[in-house]
């Protein structure tokens, strides 16, 4: 059952989402060769708690840490450890926060130093596919419209779209209806309703779409051990259109990146962007 949110609840969800956004922005300058994912995880937990929230992932389904840290061929759900990141790595950082009874949950794949051109292109296309999907999250559309947009954009460029892992509704629980696959057919699936909040999160592989799981019961890898990219935003359906609750702006500010990619999806109150 889809649980819609009223305007007050959406603003509370925005607060939770922005704590995640700020956490990722805080981490961004520290993601360098030599740092361990466990060090980053500890920094994130402290930052989230200092902002009056609880780490959303810690203990959920018995997950042992605050961040899912998935380098290179790891798709998602990697467990932080004491292995230092190396020059040329990429790493997906998926973060959650619980505040005021609502979750924020989004992810960004970072470059560690200089990465290979084909990997840089994978990240670029995966992030672009996220916004292709977000554009389809509007009244009159269905789940399949979002999945189709992401699938077409990435498969047309030769990448593999993970099937077994999907985005989801978001609210007082981390995973609500509907499931939001990154593949699909136009006009299929559940219909979007005003007040819905979802997490859209393309997981796109440089090679095969197939995946495997490590014996730890969590870590998902590509079956061919080629790199995978993962980007995720929290989006509310407001006045029939998609509105971002999360943002990559804090990451971009920390890394000195200029971008207008989010502008069309940002809320405006009294003519001012939130």
XYZ file of C-alpha atoms in Angstrom:
274
model
C 0.000 0.000 0.000
C 1.366 3.401 -0.999
C 1.493 5.875 1.910
C 1.236 9.474 0.718
C 2.560 12.375 2.793
C 0.995 15.749 3.542
C 2.998 18.980 3.071
C 4.103 19.060 6.713
C 5.383 15.490 6.534
C 7.217 16.209 3.291
C 9.035 19.094 4.984
C 10.071 16.769 7.825
C 11.315 14.302 5.226
C 13.249 17.079 3.527
C 15.001 17.746 6.842
C 16.004 14.079 7.128
C 17.126 13.942 3.491
C 19.239 17.071 3.890
C 21.037 15.590 6.896
C 22.102 12.771 4.572
C 23.082 15.323 1.911
C 25.188 17.259 4.407
C 26.796 14.049 5.653
C 27.892 13.126 2.135
C 29.161 16.668 1.622
C 31.142 16.484 4.874
C 32.736 13.210 3.748
C 33.554 14.359 0.206
C 36.935 16.072 0.861
C 38.106 13.105 2.955
C 37.594 10.527 0.195
C 41.216 10.205 -0.872
C 43.801 7.451 -1.309
C 44.823 6.078 2.099
C 41.566 6.667 3.984
C 39.632 3.597 5.117
C 35.910 3.138 4.724
C 35.688 2.399 8.451
C 37.167 5.834 9.205
C 34.600 7.468 6.935
C 31.820 5.459 8.558
C 32.765 6.680 12.039
C 32.886 10.279 10.822
C 29.419 9.911 9.308
C 27.849 8.393 12.422
C 29.179 11.205 14.593
C 28.010 13.863 12.117
C 24.500 12.399 11.860
C 24.110 12.199 15.638
C 25.471 15.732 16.081
C 22.641 16.900 13.796
C 19.954 15.394 16.007
C 19.318 12.297 13.917
C 19.993 8.581 14.134
C 21.986 6.643 11.519
C 19.284 5.053 9.384
C 21.181 1.920 8.398
C 22.903 1.043 11.681
C 21.267 -2.138 12.981
C 18.618 -2.218 10.242
C 18.180 -5.872 9.262
C 21.275 -6.320 11.515
C 23.516 -4.237 9.228
C 26.639 -3.461 11.328
C 27.457 0.115 10.234
C 26.065 3.565 9.430
C 27.119 3.621 5.755
C 26.997 1.143 2.915
C 30.448 1.543 1.334
C 30.801 -0.217 -2.002
C 34.055 0.260 -3.975
C 34.702 -0.622 -7.612
C 32.954 -3.906 -8.544
C 30.777 -3.782 -5.426
C 27.304 -2.643 -6.442
C 25.722 -1.902 -3.050
C 25.616 -2.962 0.619
C 29.376 -3.097 1.115
C 30.445 -3.229 4.766
C 33.010 -0.622 5.907
C 36.437 -2.059 6.736
C 40.041 -1.042 7.432
C 41.329 -1.462 3.870
C 42.608 1.911 2.549
C 41.120 3.340 -0.620
C 43.532 3.502 -3.544
C 44.152 5.937 -6.396
C 41.751 5.176 -9.241
C 39.073 3.554 -7.079
C 35.451 4.558 -7.147
C 33.203 4.135 -4.139
C 29.443 4.265 -3.735
C 28.457 5.725 -0.364
C 24.841 5.066 0.585
C 23.675 6.862 3.729
C 20.469 6.983 5.756
C 19.249 9.181 8.607
C 16.166 9.039 10.832
C 14.806 12.256 12.311
C 11.325 13.352 13.394
C 10.069 9.863 12.612
C 11.056 9.936 8.920
C 13.972 8.607 6.909
C 16.306 10.213 4.433
C 18.242 7.851 2.170
C 20.488 8.698 -0.731
C 23.782 7.821 -2.371
C 26.655 9.128 -4.477
C 29.535 7.373 -6.203
C 32.819 9.197 -5.597
C 36.047 9.132 -7.571
C 39.205 8.454 -5.564
C 41.900 10.493 -7.245
C 42.087 10.035 -11.020
C 39.933 7.247 -12.448
C 40.013 5.639 -15.880
C 38.066 7.477 -18.602
C 35.643 4.586 -19.159
C 34.860 4.523 -15.432
C 34.378 8.287 -15.332
C 31.925 7.930 -18.225
C 30.029 5.187 -16.363
C 29.567 7.537 -13.412
C 28.462 10.382 -15.665
C 25.864 8.305 -17.519
C 24.541 6.679 -14.336
C 24.005 10.067 -12.693
C 22.361 11.415 -15.840
C 20.043 8.390 -15.889
C 18.912 9.260 -12.361
C 17.556 12.584 -13.618
C 16.033 10.892 -16.677
C 14.076 8.744 -14.237
C 13.152 11.625 -11.942
C 11.582 13.522 -14.864
C 9.111 10.656 -15.303
C 8.001 10.756 -11.643
C 4.901 12.886 -12.219
C 1.122 12.658 -12.096
C -0.307 10.528 -14.877
C 2.762 8.290 -15.028
C 3.507 4.900 -13.523
C 6.443 3.044 -12.020
C 7.329 1.532 -15.387
C 7.810 4.965 -16.941
C 10.666 5.750 -14.529
C 12.269 2.345 -14.979
C 11.990 2.538 -18.757
C 13.685 5.947 -18.880
C 16.647 4.771 -16.785
C 16.969 1.467 -18.647
C 16.846 3.020 -22.106
C 19.331 5.771 -21.273
C 21.913 3.359 -19.858
C 21.424 0.323 -22.094
C 21.574 2.501 -25.213
C 25.094 3.380 -24.062
C 26.097 -0.235 -23.536
C 25.778 -0.617 -19.772
C 24.184 -3.331 -17.637
C 21.139 -2.496 -15.483
C 20.923 -4.445 -12.238
C 17.555 -6.183 -11.921
C 17.573 -7.699 -8.424
C 17.984 -4.407 -6.525
C 15.540 -1.524 -6.864
C 14.547 1.859 -5.500
C 11.584 2.203 -3.167
C 9.013 4.312 -1.428
C 10.284 6.180 1.622
C 8.722 7.492 4.797
C 8.373 6.408 8.414
C 10.008 3.165 7.328
C 13.035 2.911 5.066
C 11.398 0.702 2.469
C 7.786 1.428 1.541
C 5.675 0.712 -1.516
C 6.148 1.005 -4.381
C 9.291 -0.759 -5.510
C 11.058 1.412 -8.110
C 13.009 -0.781 -10.567
C 15.588 0.742 -12.892
C 14.042 -1.096 -15.826
C 10.484 -1.488 -17.077
C 7.865 -0.764 -19.684
C 5.995 2.479 -20.219
C 2.518 2.607 -18.694
C 3.084 -0.410 -16.444
C 3.086 -0.656 -12.666
C 1.544 1.391 -9.885
C 0.262 4.861 -10.668
C 1.903 7.866 -9.068
C -0.116 9.943 -6.595
C 0.274 13.429 -5.163
C 2.271 13.289 -1.929
C 4.260 10.171 -2.778
C 7.907 10.112 -1.716
C 10.323 7.702 -3.374
C 14.022 6.937 -3.526
C 15.129 6.494 -7.135
C 18.559 4.838 -7.369
C 20.073 3.563 -10.611
C 22.643 0.783 -10.084
C 24.458 0.487 -13.397
C 27.351 -1.814 -14.337
C 30.172 -1.252 -16.791
C 29.721 -4.823 -18.006
C 27.095 -7.460 -17.366
C 23.846 -6.768 -15.521
C 24.387 -9.966 -13.532
C 25.446 -9.844 -9.883
C 26.700 -12.114 -7.102
C 26.805 -11.902 -3.316
C 29.709 -12.304 -0.919
C 29.488 -14.815 1.960
C 29.022 -11.894 4.397
C 25.368 -11.926 3.328
C 25.437 -8.237 2.400
C 27.952 -7.225 -0.230
C 26.686 -7.353 -3.827
C 29.244 -7.467 -6.666
C 29.092 -7.512 -10.432
C 29.371 -11.057 -11.798
C 32.251 -10.058 -14.106
C 34.058 -7.934 -11.470
C 33.794 -4.796 -13.602
C 32.949 -1.475 -11.876
C 29.432 -0.463 -10.894
C 27.990 3.001 -10.217
C 25.131 4.012 -7.895
C 23.388 7.363 -7.436
C 20.229 7.993 -5.412
C 17.883 10.887 -4.616
C 14.777 11.286 -2.459
C 11.912 12.854 -4.409
C 8.406 13.988 -3.454
C 5.496 14.384 -5.861
C 4.320 17.961 -5.225
C 1.759 19.768 -7.390
C 2.004 16.889 -9.830
C 5.757 17.289 -10.397
C 8.939 15.777 -8.937
C 10.587 17.812 -6.194
C 13.993 16.903 -4.790
C 14.251 16.504 -1.024
C 17.937 15.540 -1.161
C 20.749 17.352 -2.975
C 24.286 16.783 -4.203
C 25.035 20.497 -3.736
C 27.011 19.930 -0.512
C 29.218 17.401 -2.312
C 29.759 19.771 -5.219
C 30.561 22.672 -2.914
C 33.163 20.558 -1.089
C 34.749 19.387 -4.344
C 34.571 22.707 -6.198
C 32.164 21.404 -8.842
C 29.657 23.709 -10.542
C 26.380 22.093 -11.603
C 22.832 23.104 -12.472
C 21.583 19.535 -12.896
C 19.143 19.770 -9.982
C 17.657 23.184 -10.718
C 14.509 21.959 -12.481
C 13.606 19.752 -9.502
C 14.239 22.110 -6.601
C 11.478 23.559 -4.453
C 10.865 27.276 -4.665
C 9.298 29.135 -1.756
C 8.500 32.826 -2.276
C 10.671 32.723 -5.373
C 13.712 31.427 -3.516
C 15.178 27.984 -4.010
C 15.355 25.799 -0.913
